[in-house]
mmCIF file with all atom_site columns, C-alpha atoms in Angstrom:
data_model
loop_
_atom_site.group_PDB
_atom_site.id
_atom_site.type_symbol
_atom_site.label_atom_id
_atom_site.label_alt_id
_atom_site.label_comp_id
_atom_site.label_asym_id
_atom_site.label_entity_id
_atom_site.label_seq_id
_atom_site.pdbx_PDB_ins_code
_atom_site.Cartn_x
_atom_site.Cartn_y
_atom_site.Cartn_z
_atom_site.occupancy
_atom_site.B_iso_or_equiv
_atom_site.pdbx_formal_charge
_atom_site.auth_seq_id
_atom_site.auth_comp_id
_atom_site.auth_asym_id
_atom_site.auth_atom_id
_atom_site.pdbx_PDB_model_num
ATOM 1   C CA . MET A 1 1   ? 19.819  -30.260 21.062  1.00 0.00 ? 1   MET A CA 1
ATOM 2   C CA . LEU A 1 2   ? 20.309  -26.569 20.347  1.00 0.00 ? 2   LEU A CA 1
ATOM 3   C CA . LYS A 1 3   ? 19.552  -27.141 16.666  1.00 0.00 ? 3   LYS A CA 1
ATOM 4   C CA . LYS A 1 4   ? 16.239  -28.848 17.494  1.00 0.00 ? 4   LYS A CA 1
ATOM 5   C CA . ALA A 1 5   ? 15.240  -26.023 19.844  1.00 0.00 ? 5   ALA A CA 1
ATOM 6   C CA . TRP A 1 6   ? 16.183  -23.431 17.243  1.00 0.00 ? 6   TRP A CA 1
ATOM 7   C CA . ALA A 1 7   ? 14.237  -25.292 14.522  1.00 0.00 ? 7   ALA A CA 1
ATOM 8   C CA . SER A 1 8   ? 11.211  -25.612 16.807  1.00 0.00 ? 8   SER A CA 1
ATOM 9   C CA . LEU A 1 9   ? 11.314  -21.910 17.607  1.00 0.00 ? 9   LEU A CA 1
ATOM 10  C CA . LEU A 1 10  ? 11.524  -20.977 13.919  1.00 0.00 ? 10  LEU A CA 1
ATOM 11  C CA . ALA A 1 11  ? 8.666   -23.357 13.078  1.00 0.00 ? 11  ALA A CA 1
ATOM 12  C CA . LEU A 1 12  ? 6.527   -21.822 15.833  1.00 0.00 ? 12  LEU A CA 1
ATOM 13  C CA . ILE A 1 13  ? 7.258   -18.299 14.597  1.00 0.00 ? 13  ILE A CA 1
ATOM 14  C CA . PHE A 1 14  ? 6.436   -19.355 11.029  1.00 0.00 ? 14  PHE A CA 1
ATOM 15  C CA . ILE A 1 15  ? 3.134   -20.925 12.063  1.00 0.00 ? 15  ILE A CA 1
ATOM 16  C CA . LEU A 1 16  ? 2.138   -17.896 14.107  1.00 0.00 ? 16  LEU A CA 1
ATOM 17  C CA . THR A 1 17  ? 2.855   -15.511 11.250  1.00 0.00 ? 17  THR A CA 1
ATOM 18  C CA . ILE A 1 18  ? 0.684   -17.389 8.775   1.00 0.00 ? 18  ILE A CA 1
ATOM 19  C CA . ALA A 1 19  ? -2.128  -18.053 11.234  1.00 0.00 ? 19  ALA A CA 1
ATOM 20  C CA . PRO A 1 20  ? -5.313  -16.121 10.460  1.00 0.00 ? 20  PRO A CA 1
ATOM 21  C CA . LEU A 1 21  ? -5.467  -12.995 12.566  1.00 0.00 ? 21  LEU A CA 1
ATOM 22  C CA . ASN A 1 22  ? -9.100  -12.062 11.870  1.00 0.00 ? 22  ASN A CA 1
ATOM 23  C CA . THR A 1 23  ? -11.958 -13.665 13.720  1.00 0.00 ? 23  THR A CA 1
ATOM 24  C CA . SER A 1 24  ? -15.158 -14.630 11.933  1.00 0.00 ? 24  SER A CA 1
ATOM 25  C CA . ALA A 1 25  ? -16.784 -11.364 13.094  1.00 0.00 ? 25  ALA A CA 1
ATOM 26  C CA . ASN A 1 26  ? -13.978 -9.391  11.479  1.00 0.00 ? 26  ASN A CA 1
ATOM 27  C CA . GLU A 1 27  ? -14.290 -11.414 8.278   1.00 0.00 ? 27  GLU A CA 1
ATOM 28  C CA . ALA A 1 28  ? -18.033 -10.781 8.168   1.00 0.00 ? 28  ALA A CA 1
ATOM 29  C CA . PHE A 1 29  ? -17.354 -7.104  8.873   1.00 0.00 ? 29  PHE A CA 1
ATOM 30  C CA . LEU A 1 30  ? -14.815 -6.895  6.038   1.00 0.00 ? 30  LEU A CA 1
ATOM 31  C CA . ASP A 1 31  ? -17.165 -8.697  3.634   1.00 0.00 ? 31  ASP A CA 1
ATOM 32  C CA . ALA A 1 32  ? -20.024 -6.315  4.432   1.00 0.00 ? 32  ALA A CA 1
ATOM 33  C CA . LEU A 1 33  ? -17.633 -3.373  4.273   1.00 0.00 ? 33  LEU A CA 1
ATOM 34  C CA . GLU A 1 34  ? -16.398 -4.419  0.812   1.00 0.00 ? 34  GLU A CA 1
ATOM 35  C CA . GLU A 1 35  ? -19.970 -4.440  -0.495  1.00 0.00 ? 35  GLU A CA 1
ATOM 36  C CA . ASP A 1 36  ? -20.712 -1.061  1.099   1.00 0.00 ? 36  ASP A CA 1
ATOM 37  C CA . LEU A 1 37  ? -17.515 0.522   -0.211  1.00 0.00 ? 37  LEU A CA 1
ATOM 38  C CA . LYS A 1 38  ? -18.235 -0.695  -3.747  1.00 0.00 ? 38  LYS A CA 1
ATOM 39  C CA . ALA A 1 39  ? -21.592 1.081   -3.555  1.00 0.00 ? 39  ALA A CA 1
ATOM 40  C CA . THR A 1 40  ? -20.390 4.326   -1.946  1.00 0.00 ? 40  THR A CA 1
ATOM 41  C CA . HIS A 1 41  ? -16.910 4.829   -3.485  1.00 0.00 ? 41  HIS A CA 1
ATOM 42  C CA . TYR A 1 42  ? -16.875 4.565   -7.276  1.00 0.00 ? 42  TYR A CA 1
ATOM 43  C CA . ASP A 1 43  ? -13.073 4.522   -7.305  1.00 0.00 ? 43  ASP A CA 1
ATOM 44  C CA . TYR A 1 44  ? -12.567 2.013   -4.476  1.00 0.00 ? 44  TYR A CA 1
ATOM 45  C CA . LYS A 1 45  ? -9.839  -0.562  -5.152  1.00 0.00 ? 45  LYS A CA 1
ATOM 46  C CA . GLU A 1 46  ? -11.215 -3.944  -4.150  1.00 0.00 ? 46  GLU A CA 1
ATOM 47  C CA . GLY A 1 47  ? -9.496  -5.843  -1.361  1.00 0.00 ? 47  GLY A CA 1
ATOM 48  C CA . THR A 1 48  ? -7.658  -2.876  0.144   1.00 0.00 ? 48  THR A CA 1
ATOM 49  C CA . ALA A 1 49  ? -9.861  -2.335  3.200   1.00 0.00 ? 49  ALA A CA 1
ATOM 50  C CA . GLU A 1 50  ? -7.830  -2.878  6.352   1.00 0.00 ? 50  GLU A CA 1
ATOM 51  C CA . ILE A 1 51  ? -9.008  -2.463  9.939   1.00 0.00 ? 51  ILE A CA 1
ATOM 52  C CA . VAL A 1 52  ? -6.532  -0.280  11.796  1.00 0.00 ? 52  VAL A CA 1
ATOM 53  C CA . LYS A 1 53  ? -8.342  -0.075  15.125  1.00 0.00 ? 53  LYS A CA 1
ATOM 54  C CA . GLU A 1 54  ? -11.619 -1.476  16.374  1.00 0.00 ? 54  GLU A CA 1
ATOM 55  C CA . GLU A 1 55  ? -13.796 -1.355  19.446  1.00 0.00 ? 55  GLU A CA 1
ATOM 56  C CA . THR A 1 56  ? -16.969 -3.190  20.426  1.00 0.00 ? 56  THR A CA 1
ATOM 57  C CA . LEU A 1 57  ? -19.951 -0.999  21.361  1.00 0.00 ? 57  LEU A CA 1
ATOM 58  C CA . ARG A 1 58  ? -23.598 -1.631  22.265  1.00 0.00 ? 58  ARG A CA 1
ATOM 59  C CA . HIS A 1 59  ? -26.682 -0.460  20.411  1.00 0.00 ? 59  HIS A CA 1
ATOM 60  C CA . SER A 1 60  ? -29.671 0.715   22.481  1.00 0.00 ? 60  SER A CA 1
ATOM 61  C CA . ASN A 1 61  ? -31.598 -2.401  21.369  1.00 0.00 ? 61  ASN A CA 1
ATOM 62  C CA . GLY A 1 62  ? -28.804 -4.671  22.678  1.00 0.00 ? 62  GLY A CA 1
ATOM 63  C CA . ASN A 1 63  ? -27.077 -5.433  19.375  1.00 0.00 ? 63  ASN A CA 1
ATOM 64  C CA . GLU A 1 64  ? -23.304 -5.630  19.290  1.00 0.00 ? 64  GLU A CA 1
ATOM 65  C CA . VAL A 1 65  ? -21.745 -2.888  17.146  1.00 0.00 ? 65  VAL A CA 1
ATOM 66  C CA . ILE A 1 66  ? -18.141 -2.896  15.977  1.00 0.00 ? 66  ILE A CA 1
ATOM 67  C CA . ALA A 1 67  ? -16.690 0.585   15.519  1.00 0.00 ? 67  ALA A CA 1
ATOM 68  C CA . ALA A 1 68  ? -13.550 0.611   13.408  1.00 0.00 ? 68  ALA A CA 1
ATOM 69  C CA . VAL A 1 69  ? -11.019 2.902   11.865  1.00 0.00 ? 69  VAL A CA 1
ATOM 70  C CA . VAL A 1 70  ? -10.571 1.529   8.350   1.00 0.00 ? 70  VAL A CA 1
ATOM 71  C CA . GLU A 1 71  ? -7.873  2.316   5.811   1.00 0.00 ? 71  GLU A CA 1
ATOM 72  C CA . ILE A 1 72  ? -8.897  2.023   2.140   1.00 0.00 ? 72  ILE A CA 1
ATOM 73  C CA . ASP A 1 73  ? -7.294  2.784   -1.223  1.00 0.00 ? 73  ASP A CA 1
ATOM 74  C CA . THR A 1 74  ? -9.010  4.574   -4.073  1.00 0.00 ? 74  THR A CA 1
ATOM 75  C CA . VAL A 1 75  ? -7.611  4.696   -7.598  1.00 0.00 ? 75  VAL A CA 1
ATOM 76  C CA . ARG A 1 76  ? -8.634  7.295   -10.183 1.00 0.00 ? 76  ARG A CA 1
ATOM 77  C CA . ASP A 1 77  ? -7.669  7.078   -13.837 1.00 0.00 ? 77  ASP A CA 1
ATOM 78  C CA . GLY A 1 78  ? -5.461  4.102   -13.029 1.00 0.00 ? 78  GLY A CA 1
ATOM 79  C CA . ILE A 1 79  ? -2.579  6.235   -11.722 1.00 0.00 ? 79  ILE A CA 1
ATOM 80  C CA . PHE A 1 80  ? -3.821  8.518   -8.939  1.00 0.00 ? 80  PHE A CA 1
ATOM 81  C CA . ILE A 1 81  ? -3.846  6.448   -5.738  1.00 0.00 ? 81  ILE A CA 1
ATOM 82  C CA . THR A 1 82  ? -5.300  7.903   -2.536  1.00 0.00 ? 82  THR A CA 1
ATOM 83  C CA . ARG A 1 83  ? -5.055  6.138   0.822   1.00 0.00 ? 83  ARG A CA 1
ATOM 84  C CA . LYS A 1 84  ? -8.007  7.177   3.011   1.00 0.00 ? 84  LYS A CA 1
ATOM 85  C CA . THR A 1 85  ? -8.703  6.494   6.675   1.00 0.00 ? 85  THR A CA 1
ATOM 86  C CA . GLU A 1 86  ? -12.369 6.524   7.697   1.00 0.00 ? 86  GLU A CA 1
ATOM 87  C CA . PHE A 1 87  ? -14.748 5.460   10.485  1.00 0.00 ? 87  PHE A CA 1
ATOM 88  C CA . HIS A 1 88  ? -17.089 2.557   9.761   1.00 0.00 ? 88  HIS A CA 1
ATOM 89  C CA . TYR A 1 89  ? -19.618 0.924   12.077  1.00 0.00 ? 89  TYR A CA 1
ATOM 90  C CA . TYR A 1 90  ? -20.890 -2.632  11.737  1.00 0.00 ? 90  TYR A CA 1
ATOM 91  C CA . ASP A 1 91  ? -23.884 -4.183  13.459  1.00 0.00 ? 91  ASP A CA 1
ATOM 92  C CA . ALA A 1 92  ? -22.619 -7.707  14.159  1.00 0.00 ? 92  ALA A CA 1
ATOM 93  C CA . THR A 1 93  ? -26.050 -8.995  15.199  1.00 0.00 ? 93  THR A CA 1
ATOM 94  C CA . ASP A 1 94  ? -27.888 -7.858  12.049  1.00 0.00 ? 94  ASP A CA 1
ATOM 95  C CA . ASN A 1 95  ? -24.801 -8.267  9.815   1.00 0.00 ? 95  ASN A CA 1
ATOM 96  C CA . LYS A 1 96  ? -24.974 -4.819  8.209   1.00 0.00 ? 96  LYS A CA 1
ATOM 97  C CA . ILE A 1 97  ? -22.968 -1.615  7.967   1.00 0.00 ? 97  ILE A CA 1
ATOM 98  C CA . LEU A 1 98  ? -24.538 1.225   9.948   1.00 0.00 ? 98  LEU A CA 1
ATOM 99  C CA . ALA A 1 99  ? -25.148 4.639   8.442   1.00 0.00 ? 99  ALA A CA 1
ATOM 100 C CA . THR A 1 100 ? -24.313 7.853   10.262  1.00 0.00 ? 100 THR A CA 1
ATOM 101 C CA . ALA A 1 101 ? -27.975 8.366   11.140  1.00 0.00 ? 101 ALA A CA 1
ATOM 102 C CA . ASP A 1 102 ? -28.052 5.038   13.014  1.00 0.00 ? 102 ASP A CA 1
ATOM 103 C CA . LEU A 1 103 ? -25.195 6.060   15.327  1.00 0.00 ? 103 LEU A CA 1
ATOM 104 C CA . ALA A 1 104 ? -27.399 8.212   17.565  1.00 0.00 ? 104 ALA A CA 1
ATOM 105 C CA . GLU A 1 105 ? -28.606 5.062   19.332  1.00 0.00 ? 105 GLU A CA 1
ATOM 106 C CA . VAL A 1 106 ? -25.141 3.504   19.720  1.00 0.00 ? 106 VAL A CA 1
ATOM 107 C CA . GLU A 1 107 ? -23.624 4.048   23.147  1.00 0.00 ? 107 GLU A CA 1
ATOM 108 C CA . GLY A 1 108 ? -20.019 5.205   22.929  1.00 0.00 ? 108 GLY A CA 1
ATOM 109 C CA . ALA A 1 109 ? -19.955 6.032   19.205  1.00 0.00 ? 109 ALA A CA 1
ATOM 110 C CA . THR A 1 110 ? -19.194 9.707   19.784  1.00 0.00 ? 110 THR A CA 1
ATOM 111 C CA . GLU A 1 111 ? -16.512 8.847   22.343  1.00 0.00 ? 111 GLU A CA 1
ATOM 112 C CA . PHE A 1 112 ? -14.885 6.442   19.874  1.00 0.00 ? 112 PHE A CA 1
ATOM 113 C CA . ALA A 1 113 ? -14.963 9.089   17.148  1.00 0.00 ? 113 ALA A CA 1
ATOM 114 C CA . ASP A 1 114 ? -13.558 11.781  19.445  1.00 0.00 ? 114 ASP A CA 1
ATOM 115 C CA . ALA A 1 115 ? -10.764 9.531   20.701  1.00 0.00 ? 115 ALA A CA 1
ATOM 116 C CA . ASN A 1 116 ? -9.675  8.530   17.177  1.00 0.00 ? 116 ASN A CA 1
ATOM 117 C CA . ILE A 1 117 ? -10.345 11.692  15.178  1.00 0.00 ? 117 ILE A CA 1
ATOM 118 C CA . ASP A 1 118 ? -6.618  12.254  14.694  1.00 0.00 ? 118 ASP A CA 1
ATOM 119 C CA . MET A 1 119 ? -6.349  8.994   12.720  1.00 0.00 ? 119 MET A CA 1
ATOM 120 C CA . LEU A 1 120 ? -8.672  10.223  9.955   1.00 0.00 ? 120 LEU A CA 1
ATOM 121 C CA . GLY A 1 121 ? -7.358  11.681  6.738   1.00 0.00 ? 121 GLY A CA 1
ATOM 122 C CA . GLN A 1 122 ? -6.102  10.882  3.308   1.00 0.00 ? 122 GLN A CA 1
ATOM 123 C CA . GLN A 1 123 ? -2.713  10.589  1.730   1.00 0.00 ? 123 GLN A CA 1
ATOM 124 C CA . ILE A 1 124 ? -1.983  10.799  -1.970  1.00 0.00 ? 124 ILE A CA 1
ATOM 125 C CA . VAL A 1 125 ? 0.558   8.337   -3.310  1.00 0.00 ? 125 VAL A CA 1
ATOM 126 C CA . TYR A 1 126 ? 2.743   10.326  -5.686  1.00 0.00 ? 126 TYR A CA 1
ATOM 127 C CA . TRP A 1 127 ? 5.255   7.804   -6.991  1.00 0.00 ? 127 TRP A CA 1
ATOM 128 C CA . LEU A 1 128 ? 3.252   6.611   -10.025 1.00 0.00 ? 128 LEU A CA 1
ATOM 129 C CA . PRO A 1 129 ? 2.322   10.046  -11.486 1.00 0.00 ? 129 PRO A CA 1
ATOM 130 C CA . VAL A 1 130 ? 5.870   11.292  -10.862 1.00 0.00 ? 130 VAL A CA 1
ATOM 131 C CA . LEU A 1 131 ? 7.307   8.222   -12.612 1.00 0.00 ? 131 LEU A CA 1
ATOM 132 C CA . ILE A 1 132 ? 5.049   8.791   -15.620 1.00 0.00 ? 132 ILE A CA 1
ATOM 133 C CA . LEU A 1 133 ? 6.021   12.465  -15.791 1.00 0.00 ? 133 LEU A CA 1
ATOM 134 C CA . LEU A 1 134 ? 9.704   11.565  -15.602 1.00 0.00 ? 134 LEU A CA 1
ATOM 135 C CA . LEU A 1 135 ? 9.252   9.118   -18.453 1.00 0.00 ? 135 LEU A CA 1
ATOM 136 C CA . LEU A 1 136 ? 7.446   11.794  -20.475 1.00 0.00 ? 136 LEU A CA 1
ATOM 137 C CA . ILE A 1 137 ? 10.479  14.025  -20.033 1.00 0.00 ? 137 ILE A CA 1
ATOM 138 C CA . ALA A 1 138 ? 13.236  11.394  -20.241 1.00 0.00 ? 138 ALA A CA 1
ATOM 139 C CA . ILE A 1 139 ? 12.157  9.601   -23.415 1.00 0.00 ? 139 ILE A CA 1
ATOM 140 C CA . PRO A 1 140 ? 12.094  12.729  -25.646 1.00 0.00 ? 140 PRO A CA 1
ATOM 141 C CA . ALA A 1 141 ? 15.362  13.894  -24.048 1.00 0.00 ? 141 ALA A CA 1
ATOM 142 C CA . VAL A 1 142 ? 17.055  10.602  -24.930 1.00 0.00 ? 142 VAL A CA 1
ATOM 143 C CA . ILE A 1 143 ? 15.725  10.843  -28.466 1.00 0.00 ? 143 ILE A CA 1
ATOM 144 C CA . LEU A 1 144 ? 16.954  14.421  -28.847 1.00 0.00 ? 144 LEU A CA 1
ATOM 145 C CA . PHE A 1 145 ? 20.387  14.028  -27.330 1.00 0.00 ? 145 PHE A CA 1
ATOM 146 C CA . VAL A 1 146 ? 21.357  10.457  -28.222 1.00 0.00 ? 146 VAL A CA 1
ATOM 147 C CA . VAL A 1 147 ? 19.418  9.313   -31.279 1.00 0.00 ? 147 VAL A CA 1
ATOM 148 C CA . VAL A 1 148 ? 19.090  12.483  -33.370 1.00 0.00 ? 148 VAL A CA 1
ATOM 149 C CA . PRO A 1 149 ? 22.828  13.373  -33.501 1.00 0.00 ? 149 PRO A CA 1
ATOM 150 C CA . ARG A 1 150 ? 23.560  9.927   -34.958 1.00 0.00 ? 150 ARG A CA 1
ATOM 151 C CA . PHE A 1 151 ? 21.381  10.568  -38.023 1.00 0.00 ? 151 PHE A CA 1
ATOM 152 C CA . TYR A 1 152 ? 22.807  11.822  -41.293 1.00 0.00 ? 152 TYR A CA 1
ATOM 153 C CA . SER A 1 153 ? 23.412  15.567  -41.134 1.00 0.00 ? 153 SER A CA 1
ATOM 154 C CA . THR A 1 154 ? 23.815  17.709  -44.262 1.00 0.00 ? 154 THR A CA 1
ATOM 155 C CA . THR A 1 155 ? 25.712  20.380  -42.369 1.00 0.00 ? 155 THR A CA 1
ATOM 156 C CA . GLU A 1 156 ? 28.460  17.943  -41.399 1.00 0.00 ? 156 GLU A CA 1
ATOM 157 C CA . TYR A 1 157 ? 28.597  16.596  -44.948 1.00 0.00 ? 157 TYR A CA 1
ATOM 158 C CA . MET A 1 158 ? 28.946  20.054  -46.442 1.00 0.00 ? 158 MET A CA 1
ATOM 159 C CA . ASN A 1 159 ? 31.520  21.380  -43.952 1.00 0.00 ? 159 ASN A CA 1
ATOM 160 C CA . PRO A 1 160 ? 34.611  20.299  -45.966 1.00 0.00 ? 160 PRO A CA 1
ATOM 161 C CA . ILE A 1 161 ? 33.235  21.987  -49.095 1.00 0.00 ? 161 ILE A CA 1
ATOM 162 C CA . TYR A 1 162 ? 32.593  25.239  -47.244 1.00 0.00 ? 162 TYR A CA 1
ATOM 163 C CA . GLU A 1 163 ? 36.035  25.217  -45.661 1.00 0.00 ? 163 GLU A CA 1
ATOM 164 C CA . LYS A 1 164 ? 37.749  24.427  -49.012 1.00 0.00 ? 164 LYS A CA 1
ATOM 165 C CA . ASN A 1 165 ? 36.120  27.308  -50.826 1.00 0.00 ? 165 ASN A CA 1
ATOM 166 C CA . ASP A 1 166 ? 36.620  29.740  -47.946 1.00 0.00 ? 166 ASP A CA 1
ATOM 167 C CA . ASN A 1 167 ? 32.945  30.458  -47.911 1.00 0.00 ? 167 ASN A CA 1
ATOM 168 C CA . PRO A 1 168 ? 31.696  32.396  -44.912 1.00 0.00 ? 168 PRO A CA 1
ATOM 169 C CA . ARG A 1 169 ? 29.034  30.776  -42.860 1.00 0.00 ? 169 ARG A CA 1
#
């Protein structure tokens, strides 16, 4: 009996972890956001937009507006990764991303921005450039200290001759 209860609990936990967490409004928001980010960020890495926090607001014309703190990744030159956190606003009724100029008519947009201003910022991911720099240092060092001494050396070949003839070095 205990085994069946334990198996049922594990199955329930498994099902809940793979269940979709986003509603259709969030999916539409992420789709519109992907298109907007491709147009506004030339170095945006596709598929990295993630909603950290969201709140539903009202536009003065009655439209529902979703205000969100979104985390995105940008990649420059293939190795410099920057994780940015930004505000984005989505008009769920008209299915479009709002520009900053459109926020004057949204009730609560400034309050949302003021309450979450500490979440904004960017963080540079250093592990890939540091790894490349370490490889640029390590590979020549291995060549110099391991490979080169194993090559034929004329000084080692001539040492017995110099020592035999008592030649100074």
